[in-house]
PDB file of C-alpha atoms in Angstrom:
ATOM      1  CA  UNK G1269      -3.250 252.108 120.192  1.00 54.00           C
ATOM      2  CA  UNK G1270       0.221 250.535 120.530  1.00 50.00           C
ATOM      3  CA  UNK G1271       3.165 252.684 119.414  1.00 54.00           C
ATOM      4  CA  UNK G1272       6.879 251.870 119.094  1.00 47.00           C
ATOM      5  CA  UNK G1273       8.860 252.231 122.293  1.00 48.00           C
ATOM      6  CA  UNK G1274      10.562 255.578 122.983  1.00 44.00           C
ATOM      7  CA  UNK G1275      14.284 255.622 122.292  1.00 42.00           C
ATOM      8  CA  UNK G1276      16.594 255.506 125.285  1.00 43.00           C
ATOM      9  CA  UNK G1277      17.015 258.976 126.815  1.00 42.00           C
ATOM     10  CA  UNK G1278      13.822 260.183 125.247  1.00 41.00           C
ATOM     11  CA  UNK G1279      12.689 263.335 127.375  1.00 40.00           C
ATOM     12  CA  UNK G1280       9.947 262.715 129.726  1.00 42.00           C
ATOM     13  CA  UNK G1281       7.821 265.304 131.508  1.00 39.00           C
ATOM     14  CA  UNK G1282       4.265 265.969 132.307  1.00 40.00           C
ATOM     15  CA  UNK G1283       4.276 269.392 130.763  1.00 37.00           C
ATOM     16  CA  UNK G1284       6.752 269.001 127.884  1.00 43.00           C
ATOM     17  CA  UNK G1285       5.733 268.362 124.267  1.00 50.00           C
ATOM     18  CA  UNK G1286       7.840 267.524 121.303  1.00 51.00           C
ATOM     19  CA  UNK G1287       7.011 268.591 117.806  1.00 47.00           C
ATOM     20  CA  UNK G1288       8.824 267.490 114.673  1.00 47.00           C
ATOM     21  CA  UNK G1289       8.103 270.744 112.777  1.00 44.00           C
ATOM     22  CA  UNK G1290      10.499 273.018 114.577  1.00 43.00           C
ATOM     23  CA  UNK G1291      11.429 274.601 117.868  1.00 50.00           C
ATOM     24  CA  UNK G1292       8.859 276.591 119.710  1.00 57.00           C
ATOM     25  CA  UNK G1293      11.283 279.494 120.557  1.00 58.00           C
ATOM     26  CA  UNK G1294      12.344 279.955 116.946  1.00 61.00           C
ATOM     27  CA  UNK G1295       8.708 279.775 115.804  1.00 60.00           C
ATOM     28  CA  UNK G1296       7.634 282.397 118.258  1.00 63.00           C
ATOM     29  CA  UNK G1297      10.473 284.659 117.175  1.00 60.00           C
ATOM     30  CA  UNK G1298       9.547 284.211 113.472  1.00 61.00           C
ATOM     31  CA  UNK G1299       5.890 284.943 114.268  1.00 64.00           C
ATOM     32  CA  UNK G1300       6.783 288.109 116.147  1.00 64.00           C
ATOM     33  CA  UNK G1301       8.852 289.306 113.137  1.00 59.00           C
ATOM     34  CA  UNK G1302       6.089 288.447 110.815  1.00 63.00           C
ATOM     35  CA  UNK G1303       3.583 290.423 112.896  1.00 66.00           C
ATOM     36  CA  UNK G1304       5.851 293.396 113.088  1.00 60.00           C
ATOM     37  CA  UNK G1305       6.227 293.392 109.249  1.00 59.00           C
ATOM     38  CA  UNK G1306       2.505 293.107 108.915  1.00 62.00           C
ATOM     39  CA  UNK G1307       1.671 296.070 111.045  1.00 60.00           C
ATOM     40  CA  UNK G1308       1.270 299.252 108.810  1.00 47.00           C
ATOM     41  CA  UNK G1309      -0.817 302.278 109.105  1.00 44.00           C
ATOM     42  CA  UNK G1310      -3.413 303.592 106.596  1.00 42.00           C
ATOM     43  CA  UNK G1311      -4.495 307.101 107.359  1.00 39.00           C
ATOM     44  CA  UNK G1312      -6.824 309.545 105.640  1.00 39.00           C
ATOM     45  CA  UNK G1313      -5.064 310.939 102.587  1.00 34.00           C
ATOM     46  CA  UNK G1314      -2.102 308.511 103.047  1.00 36.00           C
ATOM     47  CA  UNK G1315      -0.179 310.815 105.386  1.00 36.00           C
ATOM     48  CA  UNK G1316       0.662 310.306 109.090  1.00 41.00           C
ATOM     49  CA  UNK G1317      -2.067 311.447 111.434  1.00 44.00           C
ATOM     50  CA  UNK G1318      -1.096 314.754 113.108  1.00 42.00           C
ATOM     51  CA  UNK G1319      -1.062 314.661 116.856  1.00 43.00           C
ATOM     52  CA  UNK G1320      -4.303 315.860 118.342  1.00 45.00           C
ATOM     53  CA  UNK G1321      -4.156 318.907 120.558  1.00 43.00           C
ATOM     54  CA  UNK G1322      -5.721 318.445 123.919  1.00 46.00           C
ATOM     55  CA  UNK G1323      -7.681 321.411 125.463  1.00 45.00           C
ATOM     56  CA  UNK G1324      -5.426 323.682 127.379  1.00 47.00           C
ATOM     57  CA  UNK G1325      -2.269 322.507 125.522  1.00 47.00           C
ATOM     58  CA  UNK G1326      -1.982 319.192 127.443  1.00 50.00           C
ATOM     59  CA  UNK G1327      -0.981 315.835 126.021  1.00 59.00           C
ATOM     60  CA  UNK G1328      -3.277 314.368 123.404  1.00 66.00           C
ATOM     61  CA  UNK G1329      -5.505 311.548 124.488  1.00 85.00           C
ATOM     62  CA  UNK G1330      -5.092 308.190 122.573  1.00 92.00           C
ATOM     63  CA  UNK G1331      -8.039 307.607 120.176  1.00 95.00           C
ATOM     64  CA  UNK G1332     -10.780 305.053 120.997  1.00 94.00           C
ATOM     65  CA  UNK G1333     -11.257 301.886 119.026  1.00 96.00           C
ATOM     66  CA  UNK G1334     -14.370 302.167 117.049  1.00 94.00           C
ATOM     67  CA  UNK G1335     -14.424 298.918 115.037  1.00 96.00           C
ATOM     68  CA  UNK G1336     -12.224 295.739 114.783  1.00 97.00           C
ATOM     69  CA  UNK G1337     -12.787 293.848 111.511  1.00 97.00           C
ATOM     70  CA  UNK G1338     -11.252 290.608 110.174  1.00 98.00           C
ATOM     71  CA  UNK G1339     -10.755 289.664 106.479  1.00 98.00           C
ATOM     72  CA  UNK G1340     -10.182 286.166 105.189  1.00 97.00           C
ATOM     73  CA  UNK G1341     -11.950 284.550 108.174  1.00 97.00           C
ATOM     74  CA  UNK G1342     -13.962 281.475 107.253  1.00 97.00           C
ATOM     75  CA  UNK G1343     -13.412 278.800 109.900  1.00 96.00           C
ATOM     76  CA  UNK G1344     -13.632 280.815 113.149  1.00 97.00           C
ATOM     77  CA  UNK G1345     -16.042 283.657 113.758  1.00 97.00           C
ATOM     78  CA  UNK G1346     -14.881 287.222 114.069  1.00 97.00           C
ATOM     79  CA  UNK G1347     -16.684 287.431 117.346  1.00 96.00           C
ATOM     80  CA  UNK G1348     -14.561 284.680 118.687  1.00 97.00           C
ATOM     81  CA  UNK G1349     -11.413 286.260 117.395  1.00 98.00           C
ATOM     82  CA  UNK G1350     -12.298 289.609 118.916  1.00 97.00           C
ATOM     83  CA  UNK G1351     -13.031 287.793 122.224  1.00 95.00           C
ATOM     84  CA  UNK G1352      -9.249 286.848 122.578  1.00 97.00           C
ATOM     85  CA  UNK G1353      -8.217 290.504 122.284  1.00 96.00           C
ATOM     86  CA  UNK G1354      -7.651 293.107 125.035  1.00 94.00           C
ATOM     87  CA  UNK G1355      -8.663 295.820 122.692  1.00 95.00           C
ATOM     88  CA  UNK G1356     -12.446 296.202 122.487  1.00 92.00           C
ATOM     89  CA  UNK G1357     -14.503 297.855 119.785  1.00 92.00           C
ATOM     90  CA  UNK G1358     -17.191 300.248 120.675  1.00 84.00           C
ATOM     91  CA  UNK G1359     -20.556 298.618 121.664  1.00 80.00           C
ATOM     92  CA  UNK G1360     -23.888 300.091 122.733  1.00 72.00           C
ATOM     93  CA  UNK G1361     -24.346 297.569 125.566  1.00 69.00           C
ATOM     94  CA  UNK G1362     -21.067 298.555 127.330  1.00 71.00           C
ATOM     95  CA  UNK G1363     -21.097 302.441 126.971  1.00 74.00           C
ATOM     96  CA  UNK G1364     -18.670 302.912 129.850  1.00 73.00           C
ATOM     97  CA  UNK G1365     -16.016 300.291 128.724  1.00 74.00           C
ATOM     98  CA  UNK G1366     -13.724 302.231 126.391  1.00 77.00           C
ATOM     99  CA  UNK G1367     -10.661 300.865 124.700  1.00 90.00           C
ATOM    100  CA  UNK G1368      -7.917 303.288 123.749  1.00 93.00           C
ATOM    101  CA  UNK G1369      -5.402 302.472 120.959  1.00 94.00           C
ATOM    102  CA  UNK G1370      -1.959 303.260 122.218  1.00 91.00           C
ATOM    103  CA  UNK G1371       0.167 301.859 119.239  1.00 88.00           C
ATOM    104  CA  UNK G1372       1.191 298.797 117.410  1.00 86.00           C
ATOM    105  CA  UNK G1373       2.957 297.136 120.334  1.00 90.00           C
ATOM    106  CA  UNK G1374      -0.443 296.780 121.988  1.00 90.00           C
ATOM    107  CA  UNK G1375      -2.059 295.464 118.805  1.00 93.00           C
ATOM    108  CA  UNK G1376       0.849 292.959 118.160  1.00 94.00           C
ATOM    109  CA  UNK G1377       0.257 291.278 121.585  1.00 95.00           C
ATOM    110  CA  UNK G1378      -3.485 291.023 120.650  1.00 97.00           C
ATOM    111  CA  UNK G1379      -2.705 289.475 117.197  1.00 97.00           C
ATOM    112  CA  UNK G1380      -0.448 286.907 118.994  1.00 97.00           C
ATOM    113  CA  UNK G1381      -3.494 285.859 121.015  1.00 97.00           C
ATOM    114  CA  UNK G1382      -5.449 285.605 117.772  1.00 98.00           C
ATOM    115  CA  UNK G1383      -2.865 283.251 116.316  1.00 98.00           C
ATOM    116  CA  UNK G1384      -2.752 281.238 119.516  1.00 97.00           C
ATOM    117  CA  UNK G1385      -6.463 280.582 119.188  1.00 98.00           C
ATOM    118  CA  UNK G1386      -5.990 279.372 115.600  1.00 98.00           C
ATOM    119  CA  UNK G1387      -3.143 277.128 116.528  1.00 96.00           C
ATOM    120  CA  UNK G1388      -5.153 275.739 119.388  1.00 96.00           C
ATOM    121  CA  UNK G1389      -7.849 274.836 116.895  1.00 97.00           C
ATOM    122  CA  UNK G1390      -5.511 273.063 114.535  1.00 97.00           C
ATOM    123  CA  UNK G1391      -4.691 275.839 112.133  1.00 97.00           C
ATOM    124  CA  UNK G1392      -0.956 275.594 112.702  1.00 94.00           C
ATOM    125  CA  UNK G1393       0.003 277.584 109.581  1.00 94.00           C
ATOM    126  CA  UNK G1394      -2.411 280.555 110.286  1.00 97.00           C
ATOM    127  CA  UNK G1395      -0.721 283.909 109.936  1.00 97.00           C
ATOM    128  CA  UNK G1396      -1.507 287.600 109.843  1.00 97.00           C
ATOM    129  CA  UNK G1397      -1.018 289.018 106.388  1.00 97.00           C
ATOM    130  CA  UNK G1398      -1.707 292.629 107.063  1.00 95.00           C
ATOM    131  CA  UNK G1399      -3.032 295.135 109.477  1.00 95.00           C
ATOM    132  CA  UNK G1400      -4.552 298.606 108.834  1.00 95.00           C
ATOM    133  CA  UNK G1401      -5.156 301.223 111.459  1.00 94.00           C
ATOM    134  CA  UNK G1402      -7.634 303.718 109.895  1.00 95.00           C
ATOM    135  CA  UNK G1403      -8.011 306.992 111.684  1.00 95.00           C
ATOM    136  CA  UNK G1404     -11.607 308.157 111.226  1.00 96.00           C
ATOM    137  CA  UNK G1405     -10.815 311.232 113.294  1.00 94.00           C
ATOM    138  CA  UNK G1406      -8.523 312.372 116.130  1.00 92.00           C
ATOM    139  CA  UNK G1407     -10.751 310.463 118.571  1.00 93.00           C
ATOM    140  CA  UNK G1408     -11.651 307.161 116.726  1.00 95.00           C
ATOM    141  CA  UNK G1409      -9.692 304.453 114.821  1.00 96.00           C
ATOM    142  CA  UNK G1410     -10.860 301.412 112.965  1.00 97.00           C
ATOM    143  CA  UNK G1411      -8.635 298.271 113.031  1.00 97.00           C
ATOM    144  CA  UNK G1412      -8.677 295.936 110.060  1.00 97.00           C
ATOM    145  CA  UNK G1413      -6.836 292.568 110.224  1.00 97.00           C
ATOM    146  CA  UNK G1414      -6.214 290.377 107.193  1.00 98.00           C
ATOM    147  CA  UNK G1415      -5.848 286.711 108.123  1.00 98.00           C
ATOM    148  CA  UNK G1416      -4.660 283.634 106.131  1.00 98.00           C
ATOM    149  CA  UNK G1417      -6.098 280.701 107.957  1.00 98.00           C
ATOM    150  CA  UNK G1418      -4.366 277.973 106.038  1.00 96.00           C
ATOM    151  CA  UNK G1419      -5.427 274.230 106.173  1.00 96.00           C
ATOM    152  CA  UNK G1420      -6.682 272.693 109.314  1.00 97.00           C
ATOM    153  CA  UNK G1421      -4.706 269.760 110.784  1.00 98.00           C
ATOM    154  CA  UNK G1422      -6.551 266.584 111.571  1.00 98.00           C
ATOM    155  CA  UNK G1423      -5.652 263.749 113.823  1.00 98.00           C
ATOM    156  CA  UNK G1424      -4.314 260.808 111.695  1.00 98.00           C
ATOM    157  CA  UNK G1425      -3.629 258.537 114.626  1.00 98.00           C
ATOM    158  CA  UNK G1426      -3.641 258.639 118.449  1.00 97.00           C
ATOM    159  CA  UNK G1427      -1.612 256.123 120.317  1.00 97.00           C
ATOM    160  CA  UNK G1428      -0.012 255.337 123.724  1.00 97.00           C
ATOM    161  CA  UNK G1429       3.606 254.177 123.901  1.00 97.00           C
ATOM    162  CA  UNK G1430       5.551 252.411 126.671  1.00 97.00           C
ATOM    163  CA  UNK G1431       2.501 252.149 128.857  1.00 97.00           C
ATOM    164  CA  UNK G1432       1.926 249.085 131.183  1.00 96.00           C
ATOM    165  CA  UNK G1433      -0.651 246.668 129.657  1.00 96.00           C
ATOM    166  CA  UNK G1434      -3.346 247.582 132.196  1.00 95.00           C
ATOM    167  CA  UNK G1435      -2.907 251.296 131.586  1.00 96.00           C
ATOM    168  CA  UNK G1436      -2.943 250.884 127.862  1.00 95.00           C
ATOM    169  CA  UNK G1437      -6.207 248.780 128.008  1.00 94.00           C
ATOM    170  CA  UNK G1438      -7.881 251.515 130.076  1.00 95.00           C
ATOM    171  CA  UNK G1439      -6.613 254.272 127.822  1.00 94.00           C
ATOM    172  CA  UNK G1440      -8.512 252.928 124.735  1.00 88.00           C
ATOM    173  CA  UNK G1441     -11.811 254.036 126.365  1.00 92.00           C
ATOM    174  CA  UNK G1442     -10.595 256.946 128.393  1.00 94.00           C
ATOM    175  CA  UNK G1443      -8.950 259.176 125.689  1.00 96.00           C
ATOM    176  CA  UNK G1444     -11.424 261.416 123.897  1.00 97.00           C
ATOM    177  CA  UNK G1445      -9.109 262.324 120.934  1.00 97.00           C
ATOM    178  CA  UNK G1446      -9.841 260.114 117.947  1.00 97.00           C
ATOM    179  CA  UNK G1447      -8.473 259.870 114.383  1.00 97.00           C
ATOM    180  CA  UNK G1448     -10.324 262.071 111.978  1.00 97.00           C
ATOM    181  CA  UNK G1449     -11.016 264.820 114.520  1.00 97.00           C
ATOM    182  CA  UNK G1450      -9.483 268.323 114.164  1.00 97.00           C
ATOM    183  CA  UNK G1451      -6.364 268.912 116.160  1.00 97.00           C
ATOM    184  CA  UNK G1452      -7.347 270.739 119.317  1.00 97.00           C
ATOM    185  CA  UNK G1453      -4.599 271.420 121.851  1.00 96.00           C
ATOM    186  CA  UNK G1454      -6.982 271.698 124.782  1.00 96.00           C
ATOM    187  CA  UNK G1455      -8.446 268.276 124.067  1.00 97.00           C
ATOM    188  CA  UNK G1456      -4.948 266.683 123.996  1.00 97.00           C
ATOM    189  CA  UNK G1457      -3.966 268.290 127.149  1.00 97.00           C
ATOM    190  CA  UNK G1458      -6.963 266.940 128.867  1.00 97.00           C
ATOM    191  CA  UNK G1459      -6.189 263.489 127.520  1.00 98.00           C
ATOM    192  CA  UNK G1460      -2.761 263.752 128.863  1.00 98.00           C
ATOM    193  CA  UNK G1461      -4.153 264.499 132.314  1.00 97.00           C
ATOM    194  CA  UNK G1462      -6.545 261.498 131.871  1.00 97.00           C
ATOM    195  CA  UNK G1463      -3.675 259.212 131.075  1.00 97.00           C
ATOM    196  CA  UNK G1464      -1.800 260.437 134.009  1.00 97.00           C
ATOM    197  CA  UNK G1465      -4.715 259.730 136.333  1.00 96.00           C
ATOM    198  CA  UNK G1466      -5.052 256.273 134.938  1.00 97.00           C
ATOM    199  CA  UNK G1467      -1.475 255.560 135.765  1.00 97.00           C
ATOM    200  CA  UNK G1468      -1.913 256.776 139.299  1.00 95.00           C
ATOM    201  CA  UNK G1469      -5.088 254.733 139.782  1.00 95.00           C
ATOM    202  CA  UNK G1470      -3.242 251.602 138.648  1.00 95.00           C
ATOM    203  CA  UNK G1471      -0.510 252.215 141.292  1.00 95.00           C
ATOM    204  CA  UNK G1472       2.064 254.029 139.190  1.00 97.00           C
ATOM    205  CA  UNK G1473       2.191 257.141 141.408  1.00 94.00           C
ATOM    206  CA  UNK G1474       5.447 258.341 139.887  1.00 95.00           C
ATOM    207  CA  UNK G1475       4.382 258.016 136.251  1.00 97.00           C
ATOM    208  CA  UNK G1476       5.052 260.820 133.849  1.00 97.00           C
ATOM    209  CA  UNK G1477       3.342 261.313 130.512  1.00 97.00           C
ATOM    210  CA  UNK G1478       4.819 263.208 127.454  1.00 97.00           C
ATOM    211  CA  UNK G1479       2.858 264.071 124.408  1.00 97.00           C
ATOM    212  CA  UNK G1480       4.544 263.945 120.946  1.00 97.00           C
ATOM    213  CA  UNK G1481       3.072 265.340 117.712  1.00 96.00           C
ATOM    214  CA  UNK G1482       4.352 264.243 114.416  1.00 97.00           C
ATOM    215  CA  UNK G1483       3.051 266.451 111.574  1.00 95.00           C
ATOM    216  CA  UNK G1484       2.423 265.195 108.027  1.00 92.00           C
ATOM    217  CA  UNK G1485       1.119 267.867 105.729  1.00 87.00           C
ATOM    218  CA  UNK G1486      -2.380 268.565 106.977  1.00 91.00           C
ATOM    219  CA  UNK G1487      -2.567 265.593 109.415  1.00 96.00           C
ATOM    220  CA  UNK G1488      -0.790 264.793 112.738  1.00 97.00           C
ATOM    221  CA  UNK G1489       0.091 261.591 114.568  1.00 98.00           C
ATOM    222  CA  UNK G1490      -0.139 261.955 118.385  1.00 98.00           C
ATOM    223  CA  UNK G1491       1.746 259.644 120.721  1.00 98.00           C
ATOM    224  CA  UNK G1492       1.395 259.838 124.526  1.00 98.00           C
ATOM    225  CA  UNK G1493       4.598 258.379 125.876  1.00 98.00           C
ATOM    226  CA  UNK G1494       4.397 256.901 129.477  1.00 98.00           C
ATOM    227  CA  UNK G1495       7.278 256.561 131.806  1.00 97.00           C
ATOM    228  CA  UNK G1496       5.492 254.561 134.357  1.00 96.00           C
ATOM    229  CA  UNK G1497       8.206 253.966 136.992  1.00 95.00           C
ATOM    230  CA  UNK G1498       7.842 251.404 139.809  1.00 95.00           C
ATOM    231  CA  UNK G1499       4.431 250.367 140.915  1.00 93.00           C
ATOM    232  CA  UNK G1500       3.676 251.741 144.407  1.00 90.00           C
ATOM    233  CA  UNK G1501       1.690 249.569 146.878  1.00 81.00           C
ATOM    234  CA  UNK G1502       0.236 250.756 150.113  1.00 75.00           C
ATOM    235  CA  UNK G1503       1.433 248.591 152.981  1.00 71.00           C
ATOM    236  CA  UNK G1504      -0.092 248.031 156.400  1.00 75.00           C
ATOM    237  CA  UNK G1505      -1.668 251.160 157.943  1.00 75.00           C
ATOM    238  CA  UNK G1506      -1.416 251.345 161.732  1.00 78.00           C
ATOM    239  CA  UNK G1507      -3.653 253.781 163.727  1.00 80.00           C
TER     240      UNK G1507
END
């Protein structure tokens, strides 16, 4: 479980994480550009769909989503992917819950949620390769999403660095993440909280825990860095 000590000045923070594969801000911007490039419309006859005329000459109503389909999905179920989206396909068991399609901006936000689910399950290279919005009529559209899942990242090692000996000894049995398991962000966040709690129980009330992920091809080394701070002892309590 032991890891090399963090270099001087290494950032610490309960909610901050460091990754060796690039900045989160740049990665998010690149993903948004990729999603925007992937969004394209396929309409009957290959021509833009004419605006629908509402009764009385009013504004046309946005079409309803009829079906949402995913291609290239093998590791995660389509049902689970659809569950992350705000857009909902038509279903007989919810006849009064209708989802209107207002444009690609709305769809782009949903696809970001889909990619977030993939990244949280260890598919850090997952991407959207294409999207088709098929207009069945003026009132109905089908959404088809082509996904490239990529390889799943697995935990190669899980270690604790800079922790006091008593905390490190307890951490061996407290952390649930184990080498060989798929990378799951939610599990690592819970382990981070467990380690924080261990520090507090051992008297390090000011301790801070930082998680670092070091990617190597399809595996990742995870280090939980501990900045324990001074040990706090409770003195005499007078009532």
